[in-house]
PDB file of C-alpha atoms in Angstrom:
ATOM      1  CA  UNK A 163      69.494 107.930 116.941  1.00  0.00           C
ATOM      2  CA  UNK A 164      70.115 111.151 114.939  1.00  0.00           C
ATOM      3  CA  UNK A 165      67.570 112.004 112.246  1.00  0.00           C
ATOM      4  CA  UNK A 166      68.435 111.646 108.545  1.00  0.00           C
ATOM      5  CA  UNK A 167      69.483 115.265 108.180  1.00  0.00           C
ATOM      6  CA  UNK A 168      71.817 115.000 111.164  1.00  0.00           C
ATOM      7  CA  UNK A 169      73.255 111.737 109.822  1.00  0.00           C
ATOM      8  CA  UNK A 170      73.955 113.388 106.480  1.00  0.00           C
ATOM      9  CA  UNK A 171      75.716 116.237 108.258  1.00  0.00           C
ATOM     10  CA  UNK A 172      77.900 113.849 110.266  1.00  0.00           C
ATOM     11  CA  UNK A 173      78.832 111.910 107.131  1.00  0.00           C
ATOM     12  CA  UNK A 174      79.669 115.103 105.267  1.00  0.00           C
ATOM     13  CA  UNK A 175      81.837 116.419 108.105  1.00  0.00           C
ATOM     14  CA  UNK A 176      83.688 113.132 108.578  1.00  0.00           C
ATOM     15  CA  UNK A 177      84.335 112.769 104.851  1.00  0.00           C
ATOM     16  CA  UNK A 178      85.664 116.328 104.745  1.00  0.00           C
ATOM     17  CA  UNK A 179      87.828 116.541 107.874  1.00  0.00           C
ATOM     18  CA  UNK A 180      87.706 113.130 109.577  1.00  0.00           C
ATOM     19  CA  UNK A 181      91.000 111.968 108.121  1.00  0.00           C
ATOM     20  CA  UNK A 182      92.644 115.239 109.065  1.00  0.00           C
ATOM     21  CA  UNK A 183      91.395 114.776 112.620  1.00  0.00           C
ATOM     22  CA  UNK A 184      92.802 111.243 112.693  1.00  0.00           C
ATOM     23  CA  UNK A 185      96.206 112.503 111.570  1.00  0.00           C
ATOM     24  CA  UNK A 186      96.399 115.539 113.853  1.00  0.00           C
ATOM     25  CA  UNK A 187      95.722 114.072 117.281  1.00  0.00           C
ATOM     26  CA  UNK A 188      91.933 114.526 117.236  1.00  0.00           C
ATOM     27  CA  UNK A 189      91.192 110.837 116.793  1.00  0.00           C
ATOM     28  CA  UNK A 190      88.650 110.825 119.613  1.00  0.00           C
ATOM     29  CA  UNK A 191      86.433 113.286 117.730  1.00  0.00           C
ATOM     30  CA  UNK A 192      86.568 111.172 114.568  1.00  0.00           C
ATOM     31  CA  UNK A 193      85.812 108.033 116.577  1.00  0.00           C
ATOM     32  CA  UNK A 194      82.868 109.751 118.275  1.00  0.00           C
ATOM     33  CA  UNK A 195      81.465 110.832 114.918  1.00  0.00           C
ATOM     34  CA  UNK A 196      81.769 107.353 113.443  1.00  0.00           C
ATOM     35  CA  UNK A 197      80.173 105.866 116.537  1.00  0.00           C
ATOM     36  CA  UNK A 198      77.118 108.083 116.032  1.00  0.00           C
ATOM     37  CA  UNK A 199      76.428 106.520 112.636  1.00  0.00           C
ATOM     38  CA  UNK A 200      74.585 103.248 112.015  1.00  0.00           C
ATOM     39  CA  UNK A 201      76.710 100.417 110.678  1.00  0.00           C
ATOM     40  CA  UNK A 202      74.954 100.375 107.311  1.00  0.00           C
ATOM     41  CA  UNK A 203      75.784 104.073 106.799  1.00  0.00           C
ATOM     42  CA  UNK A 204      79.436 103.563 107.740  1.00  0.00           C
ATOM     43  CA  UNK A 205      79.887 100.510 105.554  1.00  0.00           C
ATOM     44  CA  UNK A 206      78.239 102.093 102.492  1.00  0.00           C
ATOM     45  CA  UNK A 207      80.730 104.960 102.252  1.00  0.00           C
ATOM     46  CA  UNK A 208      84.327 103.999 101.331  1.00  0.00           C
ATOM     47  CA  UNK A 209      85.696 107.198 102.880  1.00  0.00           C
ATOM     48  CA  UNK A 210      84.201 106.202 106.234  1.00  0.00           C
ATOM     49  CA  UNK A 211      85.401 102.615 105.807  1.00  0.00           C
ATOM     50  CA  UNK A 212      88.905 103.956 105.199  1.00  0.00           C
ATOM     51  CA  UNK A 213      88.637 106.331 108.166  1.00  0.00           C
ATOM     52  CA  UNK A 214      87.703 103.415 110.401  1.00  0.00           C
ATOM     53  CA  UNK A 215      90.740 101.540 109.114  1.00  0.00           C
ATOM     54  CA  UNK A 216      93.035 104.445 109.912  1.00  0.00           C
ATOM     55  CA  UNK A 217      91.573 104.747 113.417  1.00  0.00           C
ATOM     56  CA  UNK A 218      92.042 101.014 114.030  1.00  0.00           C
ATOM     57  CA  UNK A 219      95.635 100.971 112.820  1.00  0.00           C
ATOM     58  CA  UNK A 220      97.160 101.407 116.265  1.00  0.00           C
ATOM     59  CA  UNK A 221      94.952  98.960 118.153  1.00  0.00           C
ATOM     60  CA  UNK A 222      93.679  96.326 115.712  1.00  0.00           C
ATOM     61  CA  UNK A 223      95.922  96.137 112.638  1.00  0.00           C
ATOM     62  CA  UNK A 224      94.124  93.121 111.173  1.00  0.00           C
ATOM     63  CA  UNK A 225      90.818  94.975 111.113  1.00  0.00           C
ATOM     64  CA  UNK A 226      92.587  98.113 109.894  1.00  0.00           C
ATOM     65  CA  UNK A 227      94.012  96.189 106.946  1.00  0.00           C
ATOM     66  CA  UNK A 228      90.610  94.663 106.126  1.00  0.00           C
ATOM     67  CA  UNK A 229      88.901  98.078 106.194  1.00  0.00           C
ATOM     68  CA  UNK A 230      91.572  99.743 104.060  1.00  0.00           C
ATOM     69  CA  UNK A 231      91.596  96.894 101.538  1.00  0.00           C
ATOM     70  CA  UNK A 232      87.822  97.206 101.237  1.00  0.00           C
ATOM     71  CA  UNK A 233      88.020 100.984 100.730  1.00  0.00           C
ATOM     72  CA  UNK A 234      90.767 100.631  98.105  1.00  0.00           C
ATOM     73  CA  UNK A 235      88.699  98.106  96.165  1.00  0.00           C
ATOM     74  CA  UNK A 236      85.615 100.327  96.301  1.00  0.00           C
ATOM     75  CA  UNK A 237      87.560 103.311  94.962  1.00  0.00           C
ATOM     76  CA  UNK A 238      89.161 101.155  92.286  1.00  0.00           C
ATOM     77  CA  UNK A 239      85.729  99.933  91.183  1.00  0.00           C
ATOM     78  CA  UNK A 240      84.550 103.553  91.074  1.00  0.00           C
ATOM     79  CA  UNK A 241      87.680 104.539  89.089  1.00  0.00           C
ATOM     80  CA  UNK A 242      88.508 107.166  91.707  1.00  0.00           C
ATOM     81  CA  UNK A 243      92.278 107.075  91.299  1.00  0.00           C
ATOM     82  CA  UNK A 244      93.217 109.895  93.743  1.00  0.00           C
ATOM     83  CA  UNK A 245      91.251 108.306  96.592  1.00  0.00           C
ATOM     84  CA  UNK A 246      92.542 104.831  95.795  1.00  0.00           C
ATOM     85  CA  UNK A 247      96.093 106.206  95.781  1.00  0.00           C
ATOM     86  CA  UNK A 248      95.629 107.790  99.207  1.00  0.00           C
ATOM     87  CA  UNK A 249      94.344 104.636 100.850  1.00  0.00           C
ATOM     88  CA  UNK A 250      96.815 102.328  99.147  1.00  0.00           C
ATOM     89  CA  UNK A 251      99.389 104.483 100.898  1.00  0.00           C
ATOM     90  CA  UNK A 252      97.575 104.164 104.248  1.00  0.00           C
ATOM     91  CA  UNK A 253      97.327 100.404 103.740  1.00  0.00           C
ATOM     92  CA  UNK A 254     101.060 100.239 102.993  1.00  0.00           C
ATOM     93  CA  UNK A 255     101.828 102.224 106.167  1.00  0.00           C
ATOM     94  CA  UNK A 256      99.943  99.722 108.336  1.00  0.00           C
ATOM     95  CA  UNK A 257     101.523  96.766 106.544  1.00  0.00           C
ATOM     96  CA  UNK A 258     105.040  98.181 106.959  1.00  0.00           C
ATOM     97  CA  UNK A 259     104.478  98.943 110.643  1.00  0.00           C
ATOM     98  CA  UNK A 260     103.222  95.389 111.190  1.00  0.00           C
ATOM     99  CA  UNK A 261     105.865  93.699 109.000  1.00  0.00           C
ATOM    100  CA  UNK A 262     103.084  92.327 106.815  1.00  0.00           C
ATOM    101  CA  UNK A 263     105.048  91.587 103.672  1.00  0.00           C
ATOM    102  CA  UNK A 264     102.187  89.389 102.435  1.00  0.00           C
ATOM    103  CA  UNK A 265      99.928  92.458 102.272  1.00  0.00           C
ATOM    104  CA  UNK A 266     102.590  94.565 100.585  1.00  0.00           C
ATOM    105  CA  UNK A 267     103.306  91.856  98.037  1.00  0.00           C
ATOM    106  CA  UNK A 268      99.600  91.706  97.228  1.00  0.00           C
ATOM    107  CA  UNK A 269      99.242  95.447  96.616  1.00  0.00           C
ATOM    108  CA  UNK A 270     102.682  96.213  95.164  1.00  0.00           C
ATOM    109  CA  UNK A 271     101.652  95.648  91.547  1.00  0.00           C
ATOM    110  CA  UNK A 272      98.647  97.921  91.992  1.00  0.00           C
ATOM    111  CA  UNK A 273     100.782 100.606  93.659  1.00  0.00           C
ATOM    112  CA  UNK A 274     103.134 100.479  90.671  1.00  0.00           C
ATOM    113  CA  UNK A 275     100.224 100.833  88.250  1.00  0.00           C
ATOM    114  CA  UNK A 276      98.615 103.709  90.145  1.00  0.00           C
ATOM    115  CA  UNK A 277     101.942 105.518  90.617  1.00  0.00           C
ATOM    116  CA  UNK A 278     102.633 105.294  86.881  1.00  0.00           C
ATOM    117  CA  UNK A 279      99.194 106.447  85.831  1.00  0.00           C
ATOM    118  CA  UNK A 280      98.662 109.112  88.480  1.00  0.00           C
ATOM    119  CA  UNK A 281      99.546 112.759  88.172  1.00  0.00           C
ATOM    120  CA  UNK A 282     102.795 114.117  89.597  1.00  0.00           C
ATOM    121  CA  UNK A 283     101.362 114.974  93.023  1.00  0.00           C
ATOM    122  CA  UNK A 284     102.333 114.391  96.667  1.00  0.00           C
ATOM    123  CA  UNK A 285     100.024 111.348  96.666  1.00  0.00           C
ATOM    124  CA  UNK A 286     102.247 109.791  94.018  1.00  0.00           C
ATOM    125  CA  UNK A 287     105.180 110.483  96.319  1.00  0.00           C
ATOM    126  CA  UNK A 288     103.338 108.629  99.086  1.00  0.00           C
ATOM    127  CA  UNK A 289     102.938 105.577  96.842  1.00  0.00           C
ATOM    128  CA  UNK A 290     106.651 105.648  96.055  1.00  0.00           C
ATOM    129  CA  UNK A 291     107.319 105.672  99.804  1.00  0.00           C
ATOM    130  CA  UNK A 292     105.013 102.681 100.230  1.00  0.00           C
ATOM    131  CA  UNK A 293     106.876 100.838  97.491  1.00  0.00           C
ATOM    132  CA  UNK A 294     110.184 101.672  99.191  1.00  0.00           C
ATOM    133  CA  UNK A 295     108.846 100.159 102.407  1.00  0.00           C
ATOM    134  CA  UNK A 296     107.752  97.014 100.603  1.00  0.00           C
ATOM    135  CA  UNK A 297     111.243  96.543  99.159  1.00  0.00           C
ATOM    136  CA  UNK A 298     112.730  97.129 102.614  1.00  0.00           C
ATOM    137  CA  UNK A 299     110.719  94.216 104.006  1.00  0.00           C
ATOM    138  CA  UNK A 300     111.732  92.145 100.971  1.00  0.00           C
ATOM    139  CA  UNK A 301     115.391  92.938 101.874  1.00  0.00           C
ATOM    140  CA  UNK A 302     115.939  94.592  98.516  1.00  0.00           C
ATOM    141  CA  UNK A 303     117.724  97.503 100.105  1.00  0.00           C
ATOM    142  CA  UNK A 304     119.253  99.143  97.024  1.00  0.00           C
ATOM    143  CA  UNK A 305     115.854  99.172  95.316  1.00  0.00           C
ATOM    144  CA  UNK A 306     114.261 100.582  98.445  1.00  0.00           C
ATOM    145  CA  UNK A 307     116.799 103.424  98.538  1.00  0.00           C
ATOM    146  CA  UNK A 308     116.100 104.255  94.891  1.00  0.00           C
ATOM    147  CA  UNK A 309     112.390 104.559  95.585  1.00  0.00           C
ATOM    148  CA  UNK A 310     113.116 106.626  98.695  1.00  0.00           C
ATOM    149  CA  UNK A 311     115.184 108.983  96.565  1.00  0.00           C
ATOM    150  CA  UNK A 312     112.275 109.392  94.159  1.00  0.00           C
ATOM    151  CA  UNK A 313     109.789 109.846  97.034  1.00  0.00           C
ATOM    152  CA  UNK A 314     111.994 112.509  98.634  1.00  0.00           C
ATOM    153  CA  UNK A 315     111.467 114.793  95.651  1.00  0.00           C
ATOM    154  CA  UNK A 316     107.875 115.434  96.764  1.00  0.00           C
ATOM    155  CA  UNK A 317     106.573 117.864  99.374  1.00  0.00           C
ATOM    156  CA  UNK A 318     105.466 115.477 102.115  1.00  0.00           C
ATOM    157  CA  UNK A 319     103.648 115.959 105.381  1.00  0.00           C
ATOM    158  CA  UNK A 320     105.745 115.353 108.549  1.00  0.00           C
ATOM    159  CA  UNK A 321     104.526 111.754 108.959  1.00  0.00           C
ATOM    160  CA  UNK A 322     105.603 110.745 105.454  1.00  0.00           C
ATOM    161  CA  UNK A 323     108.869 112.689 105.618  1.00  0.00           C
ATOM    162  CA  UNK A 324     109.626 110.995 108.913  1.00  0.00           C
ATOM    163  CA  UNK A 325     108.833 107.644 107.316  1.00  0.00           C
ATOM    164  CA  UNK A 326     111.378 108.328 104.575  1.00  0.00           C
ATOM    165  CA  UNK A 327     113.975 109.065 107.244  1.00  0.00           C
ATOM    166  CA  UNK A 328     113.180 105.941 109.257  1.00  0.00           C
ATOM    167  CA  UNK A 329     113.418 103.607 106.252  1.00  0.00           C
ATOM    168  CA  UNK A 330     116.647 105.267 105.096  1.00  0.00           C
ATOM    169  CA  UNK A 331     118.112 105.005 108.592  1.00  0.00           C
ATOM    170  CA  UNK A 332     117.131 101.348 108.900  1.00  0.00           C
ATOM    171  CA  UNK A 333     118.977 100.529 105.671  1.00  0.00           C
ATOM    172  CA  UNK A 334     122.066 102.706 106.212  1.00  0.00           C
ATOM    173  CA  UNK A 335     122.736 102.369 109.951  1.00  0.00           C
ATOM    174  CA  UNK A 336     123.500  98.670 110.259  1.00  0.00           C
ATOM    175  CA  UNK A 337     126.218  98.545 107.535  1.00  0.00           C
ATOM    176  CA  UNK A 338     127.941 101.323 109.485  1.00  0.00           C
ATOM    177  CA  UNK A 339     127.137 104.230 107.160  1.00  0.00           C
ATOM    178  CA  UNK A 340     126.708 106.486 110.166  1.00  0.00           C
ATOM    179  CA  UNK A 341     127.761 109.781 108.603  1.00  0.00           C
ATOM    180  CA  UNK A 342     125.325 109.382 105.737  1.00  0.00           C
ATOM    181  CA  UNK A 343     122.568 108.229 108.093  1.00  0.00           C
ATOM    182  CA  UNK A 344     123.078 111.225 110.378  1.00  0.00           C
ATOM    183  CA  UNK A 345     123.274 113.660 107.454  1.00  0.00           C
ATOM    184  CA  UNK A 346     119.928 112.469 106.098  1.00  0.00           C
ATOM    185  CA  UNK A 347     118.318 112.568 109.531  1.00  0.00           C
ATOM    186  CA  UNK A 348     119.542 116.108 110.158  1.00  0.00           C
ATOM    187  CA  UNK A 349     118.140 117.253 106.807  1.00  0.00           C
ATOM    188  CA  UNK A 350     114.708 115.972 107.800  1.00  0.00           C
ATOM    189  CA  UNK A 351     114.783 117.242 111.390  1.00  0.00           C
ATOM    190  CA  UNK A 352     115.816 120.680 110.149  1.00  0.00           C
ATOM    191  CA  UNK A 353     112.259 121.109 108.881  1.00  0.00           C
ATOM    192  CA  UNK A 354     110.425 123.056 111.642  1.00  0.00           C
ATOM    193  CA  UNK A 355     107.162 121.208 110.939  1.00  0.00           C
ATOM    194  CA  UNK A 356     108.798 117.824 111.543  1.00  0.00           C
ATOM    195  CA  UNK A 357     108.256 118.157 115.285  1.00  0.00           C
ATOM    196  CA  UNK A 358     104.514 117.922 114.626  1.00  0.00           C
ATOM    197  CA  UNK A 359     104.858 114.161 114.137  1.00  0.00           C
ATOM    198  CA  UNK A 360     106.320 113.045 117.435  1.00  0.00           C
ATOM    199  CA  UNK A 361     106.513 109.339 116.576  1.00  0.00           C
ATOM    200  CA  UNK A 362     108.891 109.674 113.644  1.00  0.00           C
ATOM    201  CA  UNK A 363     110.764 112.561 115.275  1.00  0.00           C
ATOM    202  CA  UNK A 364     111.472 110.373 118.303  1.00  0.00           C
ATOM    203  CA  UNK A 365     112.524 107.401 116.155  1.00  0.00           C
ATOM    204  CA  UNK A 366     115.016 109.537 114.245  1.00  0.00           C
ATOM    205  CA  UNK A 367     116.459 110.957 117.477  1.00  0.00           C
ATOM    206  CA  UNK A 368     116.887 107.375 118.723  1.00  0.00           C
ATOM    207  CA  UNK A 369     118.838 106.514 115.568  1.00  0.00           C
ATOM    208  CA  UNK A 370     121.066 109.518 116.250  1.00  0.00           C
ATOM    209  CA  UNK A 371     121.653 108.290 119.804  1.00  0.00           C
ATOM    210  CA  UNK A 372     122.616 104.872 118.414  1.00  0.00           C
ATOM    211  CA  UNK A 373     125.037 106.502 115.976  1.00  0.00           C
ATOM    212  CA  UNK A 374     126.729 108.498 118.739  1.00  0.00           C
ATOM    213  CA  UNK A 375     126.945 105.389 120.904  1.00  0.00           C
ATOM    214  CA  UNK A 376     128.563 103.371 118.093  1.00  0.00           C
ATOM    215  CA  UNK A 377     131.046 106.172 117.491  1.00  0.00           C
ATOM    216  CA  UNK A 378     132.114 106.070 121.126  1.00  0.00           C
ATOM    217  CA  UNK A 379     131.039 109.642 121.780  1.00  0.00           C
ATOM    218  CA  UNK A 380     130.780 111.209 125.193  1.00  0.00           C
ATOM    219  CA  UNK A 381     127.907 109.264 126.851  1.00  0.00           C
ATOM    220  CA  UNK A 382     126.140 112.554 127.509  1.00  0.00           C
ATOM    221  CA  UNK A 383     125.511 113.070 123.778  1.00  0.00           C
ATOM    222  CA  UNK A 384     123.447 109.919 123.097  1.00  0.00           C
ATOM    223  CA  UNK A 385     121.725 110.416 126.459  1.00  0.00           C
ATOM    224  CA  UNK A 386     120.549 113.859 125.353  1.00  0.00           C
ATOM    225  CA  UNK A 387     119.189 112.397 122.116  1.00  0.00           C
ATOM    226  CA  UNK A 388     117.300 109.708 124.002  1.00  0.00           C
ATOM    227  CA  UNK A 389     115.884 112.171 126.507  1.00  0.00           C
ATOM    228  CA  UNK A 390     114.565 114.320 123.679  1.00  0.00           C
ATOM    229  CA  UNK A 391     113.042 111.265 121.993  1.00  0.00           C
ATOM    230  CA  UNK A 392     111.367 110.202 125.243  1.00  0.00           C
ATOM    231  CA  UNK A 393     109.972 113.689 125.753  1.00  0.00           C
ATOM    232  CA  UNK A 394     108.197 113.499 122.378  1.00  0.00           C
ATOM    233  CA  UNK A 395     106.903 109.997 123.114  1.00  0.00           C
ATOM    234  CA  UNK A 396     105.437 111.193 126.438  1.00  0.00           C
ATOM    235  CA  UNK A 397     103.819 114.215 124.781  1.00  0.00           C
TER     236      UNK A 397
END
């Protein structure tokens, strides 16, 4: 067991860069750091609770939701609005990915309140994206598109920008609005940094393959889109 000074150092490092590690493909390092801490240390720090939730999101969404809900409540109690905003967004991402409309319905009112009271920052844009996702699952597509339009005005990281594109594509593709869907996808994929988030990049390429297939294009065109999407999934 590390001594108290070492534990403090691990906590400080994880609170500073742990979430960045989790988002940039260095999850194993964040997991190793958390595993070196006693449970009472992890559970006493809402940033570490939230980090654990983010790390669990791909393997145990129920536990991820519980951890993120706990962190959000702790930050709300502490009146730390920026941190609460960040993890409400992370909670919304997990809920959207898992089609958990019950979770989104529970936090939607709070996301509205925080988005209204927060400063005009990228975190506010993230909350607007979360609200757009909640309206998507509620099948309120026009409302979802309005929130996506508002969220698009912010300077997002590749994951969030890709999320905007995926929700837009989901709403616009099935009614046959293929030109608009493709135009919005191309605008997002034109950002050089978008390739850094392979999951959303691949999903948007798949939508483009579906569009070309529906249009009756040369089969080689959608095949190329799918091959590029698969290459990102493998990497």
